[in-house]
Amino acid sequence: MTDPNRYARVDFGGSVARLAQLPPDTGREVAFAGRSNAGKSSALNAVTGRRGLARVGKTPGRTQLINLFELGDDRRLVDLPGYGYAKVPEQTRRNWERLLASYLEQRQSLVGVVLILDSRRGLTSLDWQLVELLQPTGAALHGILTKADKLSRGQAAKALESVRGELGRAGVDATLQLFSATHGQGIDDLHGLLDEWYGWADIP
C-alpha cells in the first residue's frame, strides 16, 4: 500500500550544473521533466506534500540546474531544467538543453521520467524531443496532464485521449493520467506508480 509520508520525508540533495557533480550513479532515480510553465514545480510539491520544495512563481524557467531530492535507500527524485522558455539568453538555453540531454542519455540509475504536460496544450515539439531522447534509454515514461481543473470533465478526457493517440501512433510506450496540483487530482495514482518504479510497491 502506498505510503504518502514516504515522499513527504524527502530531503534536498543539492543542485548541479554538470553531470560530473551528480551523486554516484547507483540506486533508482525518477526525473520530473517538462516545458517551462507546464506545472512541474507544482507537481513536485503536490507529490511530496511539501509546498515549498520546488520553487513556484509567475516567472517560468526557474529550474536552471538539476535539483536532487533524496528519499532514502539510494532513491532520488530529480527535478530537471524546464525547457522552452524563450526569455533567457540563447547560450543559457543551450546549456540547459545540453545538460538535460546528457542526463537522459547517460544516467544509468534513471528508472523513469514523469513528463509534465499542460492539459490545455498537449504534446509540443519540445516535448517530442524529450520523448525521442528517452526512447533508447529503456527508462519508463509517464505523462501527467496538469491543470486538468481548468478543463471540463469532457475536455480533460478528450485531451488525455488525444495525447494517448499521438504517442500510440508514434510507437511510444507510455502511461498517462490527468493531474491537478490545485485540487489534488491524480496524486494517489502517481504515488502508486512511483512506488512501482522505486521498488516499494510490495513493501508494507
mmCIF file of C-alpha atoms in Angstrom, residues 1-199:
data_model
loop_
_atom_site.group_PDB
_atom_site.id
_atom_site.type_symbol
_atom_site.label_atom_id
_atom_site.label_comp_id
_atom_site.label_asym_id
_atom_site.label_seq_id
_atom_site.Cartn_x
_atom_site.Cartn_y
_atom_site.Cartn_z
ATOM 1 C CA MET A 1 0.000 0.000 0.000
ATOM 2 C CA THR A 2 1.277 3.454 -0.902
ATOM 3 C CA ASP A 3 2.718 5.458 1.991
ATOM 4 C CA PRO A 4 2.452 9.175 1.074
ATOM 5 C CA ASN A 5 4.621 10.056 4.065
ATOM 6 C CA ARG A 6 7.484 8.334 2.296
ATOM 7 C CA TYR A 7 7.553 11.232 -0.179
ATOM 8 C CA ALA A 8 6.978 13.897 2.461
ATOM 9 C CA ARG A 9 10.243 12.860 4.139
ATOM 10 C CA VAL A 10 12.242 13.951 1.091
ATOM 11 C CA ASP A 11 15.407 15.988 1.696
ATOM 12 C CA PHE A 12 17.046 18.435 -0.680
ATOM 13 C CA GLY A 13 20.221 16.827 -2.002
ATOM 14 C CA GLY A 14 21.746 19.757 -3.858
ATOM 15 C CA SER A 15 21.843 21.323 -7.304
ATOM 16 C CA VAL A 16 24.293 20.520 -10.072
ATOM 17 C CA ALA A 17 25.269 22.234 -13.310
ATOM 18 C CA ARG A 18 27.286 19.319 -14.732
ATOM 19 C CA LEU A 19 26.832 15.548 -14.772
ATOM 20 C CA ALA A 20 30.165 15.115 -13.013
ATOM 21 C CA GLN A 21 28.645 16.784 -9.951
ATOM 22 C CA LEU A 22 25.867 14.197 -9.614
ATOM 23 C CA PRO A 23 25.996 11.605 -6.818
ATOM 24 C CA PRO A 24 27.211 8.085 -7.665
ATOM 25 C CA ASP A 25 25.163 6.527 -10.463
ATOM 26 C CA THR A 26 23.568 3.881 -8.257
ATOM 27 C CA GLY A 27 20.124 3.150 -6.853
ATOM 28 C CA ARG A 28 16.975 4.456 -8.523
ATOM 29 C CA GLU A 29 16.147 7.906 -9.820
ATOM 30 C CA VAL A 30 12.871 9.278 -11.160
ATOM 31 C CA ALA A 31 13.116 12.522 -13.087
ATOM 32 C CA PHE A 32 10.412 15.163 -13.494
ATOM 33 C CA ALA A 33 10.736 16.981 -16.805
ATOM 34 C CA GLY A 34 8.596 19.367 -18.758
ATOM 35 C CA ARG A 35 8.155 22.562 -20.651
ATOM 36 C CA SER A 36 8.542 25.712 -18.584
ATOM 37 C CA ASN A 37 5.211 26.835 -17.118
ATOM 38 C CA ALA A 38 3.611 23.397 -17.539
ATOM 39 C CA GLY A 39 3.358 22.961 -13.770
ATOM 40 C CA LYS A 40 6.432 20.876 -12.929
ATOM 41 C CA SER A 41 7.264 22.590 -9.636
ATOM 42 C CA SER A 42 3.634 22.456 -8.521
ATOM 43 C CA ALA A 43 3.504 18.730 -9.360
ATOM 44 C CA LEU A 44 6.648 18.008 -7.338
ATOM 45 C CA ASN A 45 5.288 19.954 -4.382
ATOM 46 C CA ALA A 46 1.966 18.113 -4.605
ATOM 47 C CA VAL A 47 3.588 14.675 -4.824
ATOM 48 C CA THR A 48 5.728 15.297 -1.753
ATOM 49 C CA GLY A 49 3.161 17.314 0.162
ATOM 50 C CA ARG A 50 5.869 19.927 0.657
ATOM 51 C CA ARG A 51 4.583 23.246 -0.626
ATOM 52 C CA GLY A 52 7.972 24.935 -0.746
ATOM 53 C CA LEU A 53 10.067 22.025 -2.010
ATOM 54 C CA ALA A 54 10.300 23.220 -5.610
ATOM 55 C CA ARG A 55 10.122 26.905 -6.357
ATOM 56 C CA VAL A 56 6.897 28.098 -7.925
ATOM 57 C CA GLY A 57 6.467 31.553 -9.341
ATOM 58 C CA LYS A 58 4.830 33.613 -12.015
ATOM 59 C CA THR A 59 8.098 33.660 -13.961
ATOM 60 C CA PRO A 60 8.672 30.300 -15.685
ATOM 61 C CA GLY A 61 12.114 28.869 -16.219
ATOM 62 C CA ARG A 62 13.228 28.962 -12.586
ATOM 63 C CA THR A 63 14.779 25.485 -12.683
ATOM 64 C CA GLN A 64 18.137 26.216 -14.284
ATOM 65 C CA LEU A 65 20.062 23.329 -12.734
ATOM 66 C CA ILE A 66 19.411 19.671 -11.981
ATOM 67 C CA ASN A 67 17.918 19.631 -8.482
ATOM 68 C CA LEU A 68 18.176 16.435 -6.448
ATOM 69 C CA PHE A 69 15.836 15.320 -3.677
ATOM 70 C CA GLU A 70 16.789 12.343 -1.509
ATOM 71 C CA LEU A 71 14.123 9.821 -0.487
ATOM 72 C CA GLY A 72 16.484 7.469 1.339
ATOM 73 C CA ASP A 73 17.501 3.896 0.459
ATOM 74 C CA ASP A 74 19.523 5.244 -2.513
ATOM 75 C CA ARG A 75 16.396 6.608 -4.187
ATOM 76 C CA ARG A 76 16.076 10.122 -5.560
ATOM 77 C CA LEU A 77 13.601 12.498 -7.174
ATOM 78 C CA VAL A 78 15.266 14.614 -9.840
ATOM 79 C CA ASP A 79 13.938 17.991 -10.973
ATOM 80 C CA LEU A 80 15.298 18.613 -14.477
ATOM 81 C CA PRO A 81 15.652 22.071 -16.062
ATOM 82 C CA GLY A 82 12.454 23.314 -17.658
ATOM 83 C CA TYR A 83 12.711 23.721 -21.408
ATOM 84 C CA GLY A 84 11.155 26.003 -23.991
ATOM 85 C CA TYR A 85 11.256 29.260 -22.067
ATOM 86 C CA ALA A 86 12.257 31.987 -24.530
ATOM 87 C CA LYS A 87 13.146 34.870 -22.184
ATOM 88 C CA VAL A 88 16.636 33.676 -21.317
ATOM 89 C CA PRO A 89 19.916 34.184 -23.185
ATOM 90 C CA GLU A 90 20.429 31.782 -26.077
ATOM 91 C CA GLN A 91 23.601 30.370 -24.537
ATOM 92 C CA THR A 92 21.791 29.696 -21.269
ATOM 93 C CA ARG A 93 19.047 27.823 -23.077
ATOM 94 C CA ARG A 94 21.589 25.747 -24.983
ATOM 95 C CA ASN A 95 23.368 24.878 -21.750
ATOM 96 C CA TRP A 96 20.079 23.736 -20.183
ATOM 97 C CA GLU A 97 19.223 21.605 -23.199
ATOM 98 C CA ARG A 98 22.686 20.048 -23.294
ATOM 99 C CA LEU A 99 22.537 19.210 -19.594
ATOM 100 C CA LEU A 100 19.057 17.701 -19.956
ATOM 101 C CA ALA A 101 20.023 15.565 -22.955
ATOM 102 C CA SER A 102 23.237 14.334 -21.333
ATOM 103 C CA TYR A 103 21.416 13.325 -18.172
ATOM 104 C CA LEU A 104 18.749 11.349 -20.038
ATOM 105 C CA GLU A 105 21.264 9.613 -22.268
ATOM 106 C CA GLN A 106 23.901 8.750 -19.690
ATOM 107 C CA ARG A 107 22.307 8.275 -16.263
ATOM 108 C CA GLN A 108 22.112 4.534 -15.596
ATOM 109 C CA SER A 109 20.116 4.844 -12.365
ATOM 110 C CA LEU A 110 17.260 6.606 -14.169
ATOM 111 C CA VAL A 111 14.291 4.230 -13.994
ATOM 112 C CA GLY A 112 11.524 6.542 -15.165
ATOM 113 C CA VAL A 113 10.586 10.028 -16.303
ATOM 114 C CA VAL A 114 7.423 11.872 -15.330
ATOM 115 C CA LEU A 115 6.714 14.153 -18.276
ATOM 116 C CA ILE A 116 4.729 17.244 -17.289
ATOM 117 C CA LEU A 117 2.246 18.306 -19.971
ATOM 118 C CA ASP A 118 -0.178 21.210 -19.751
ATOM 119 C CA SER A 119 -3.537 19.554 -20.443
ATOM 120 C CA ARG A 120 -4.597 22.592 -22.478
ATOM 121 C CA ARG A 121 -1.597 22.348 -24.804
ATOM 122 C CA GLY A 122 -0.860 18.630 -25.144
ATOM 123 C CA LEU A 123 2.420 17.496 -26.666
ATOM 124 C CA THR A 124 4.608 20.250 -28.092
ATOM 125 C CA SER A 125 7.570 19.841 -30.421
ATOM 126 C CA LEU A 126 9.899 20.281 -27.453
ATOM 127 C CA ASP A 127 8.111 17.523 -25.541
ATOM 128 C CA TRP A 128 8.611 15.244 -28.529
ATOM 129 C CA GLN A 129 12.341 15.970 -28.471
ATOM 130 C CA LEU A 130 12.494 14.770 -24.871
ATOM 131 C CA VAL A 131 10.433 11.669 -25.690
ATOM 132 C CA GLU A 132 12.800 10.825 -28.533
ATOM 133 C CA LEU A 133 15.854 11.272 -26.300
ATOM 134 C CA LEU A 134 14.340 8.916 -23.758
ATOM 135 C CA GLN A 135 13.432 6.072 -26.113
ATOM 136 C CA PRO A 136 16.882 4.403 -26.379
ATOM 137 C CA THR A 137 17.464 4.506 -22.617
ATOM 138 C CA GLY A 138 14.958 1.893 -21.506
ATOM 139 C CA ALA A 139 13.587 4.218 -18.812
ATOM 140 C CA ALA A 140 9.808 4.200 -18.359
ATOM 141 C CA LEU A 141 7.717 7.199 -19.399
ATOM 142 C CA HIS A 142 4.634 8.509 -17.617
ATOM 143 C CA GLY A 143 2.859 11.671 -18.725
ATOM 144 C CA ILE A 144 0.758 13.750 -16.375
ATOM 145 C CA LEU A 145 -1.620 16.259 -17.931
ATOM 146 C CA THR A 146 -1.536 19.091 -15.426
ATOM 147 C CA LYS A 147 -4.037 21.863 -14.733
ATOM 148 C CA ALA A 148 -6.876 19.452 -15.502
ATOM 149 C CA ASP A 149 -9.089 21.526 -13.199
ATOM 150 C CA LYS A 150 -9.062 24.268 -15.819
ATOM 151 C CA LEU A 151 -10.921 21.988 -18.263
ATOM 152 C CA SER A 152 -14.375 20.465 -18.095
ATOM 153 C CA ARG A 153 -14.505 16.725 -17.472
ATOM 154 C CA GLY A 154 -15.239 16.099 -21.137
ATOM 155 C CA GLN A 155 -12.447 18.369 -22.327
ATOM 156 C CA ALA A 156 -9.969 16.737 -19.961
ATOM 157 C CA ALA A 157 -10.899 13.249 -21.162
ATOM 158 C CA LYS A 158 -10.535 14.391 -24.767
ATOM 159 C CA ALA A 159 -7.104 15.891 -24.052
ATOM 160 C CA LEU A 160 -5.964 12.641 -22.435
ATOM 161 C CA GLU A 161 -7.129 10.532 -25.377
ATOM 162 C CA SER A 162 -5.507 12.931 -27.838
ATOM 163 C CA VAL A 163 -2.075 12.580 -26.213
ATOM 164 C CA ARG A 164 -2.535 8.814 -25.875
ATOM 165 C CA GLY A 165 -3.342 8.582 -29.579
ATOM 166 C CA GLU A 166 -0.325 10.660 -30.616
ATOM 167 C CA LEU A 167 2.074 8.568 -28.565
ATOM 168 C CA GLY A 168 0.478 5.339 -29.733
ATOM 169 C CA ARG A 169 0.750 6.279 -33.396
ATOM 170 C CA ALA A 170 4.438 7.074 -32.846
ATOM 171 C CA GLY A 171 5.010 3.683 -31.219
ATOM 172 C CA VAL A 172 5.908 5.231 -27.860
ATOM 173 C CA ASP A 173 5.189 3.075 -24.830
ATOM 174 C CA ALA A 174 3.915 5.377 -22.082
ATOM 175 C CA THR A 175 1.284 5.636 -19.385
ATOM 176 C CA LEU A 176 -0.805 8.768 -18.867
ATOM 177 C CA GLN A 177 -3.065 10.398 -16.335
ATOM 178 C CA LEU A 178 -4.872 13.641 -15.589
ATOM 179 C CA PHE A 179 -3.472 15.736 -12.748
ATOM 180 C CA SER A 180 -4.313 18.867 -10.811
ATOM 181 C CA ALA A 181 -1.983 20.088 -8.092
ATOM 182 C CA THR A 182 -4.589 22.656 -7.075
ATOM 183 C CA HIS A 183 -7.372 20.111 -6.487
ATOM 184 C CA GLY A 184 -5.202 17.132 -5.519
ATOM 185 C CA GLN A 185 -6.400 15.157 -8.532
ATOM 186 C CA GLY A 186 -4.198 12.224 -9.522
ATOM 187 C CA ILE A 187 -1.725 12.424 -6.639
ATOM 188 C CA ASP A 188 -2.592 8.974 -5.238
ATOM 189 C CA ASP A 189 -2.288 7.411 -8.698
ATOM 190 C CA LEU A 190 1.118 8.995 -9.188
ATOM 191 C CA HIS A 191 2.253 7.803 -5.763
ATOM 192 C CA GLY A 192 1.306 4.265 -6.761
ATOM 193 C CA LEU A 193 3.322 4.449 -9.967
ATOM 194 C CA LEU A 194 6.339 5.920 -8.206
ATOM 195 C CA ASP A 195 6.170 3.109 -5.641
ATOM 196 C CA GLU A 196 6.466 0.616 -8.503
ATOM 197 C CA TRP A 197 9.382 2.426 -10.095
ATOM 198 C CA TYR A 198 11.231 2.700 -6.799
ATOM 199 C CA GLY A 199 10.576 -0.932 -5.930
#
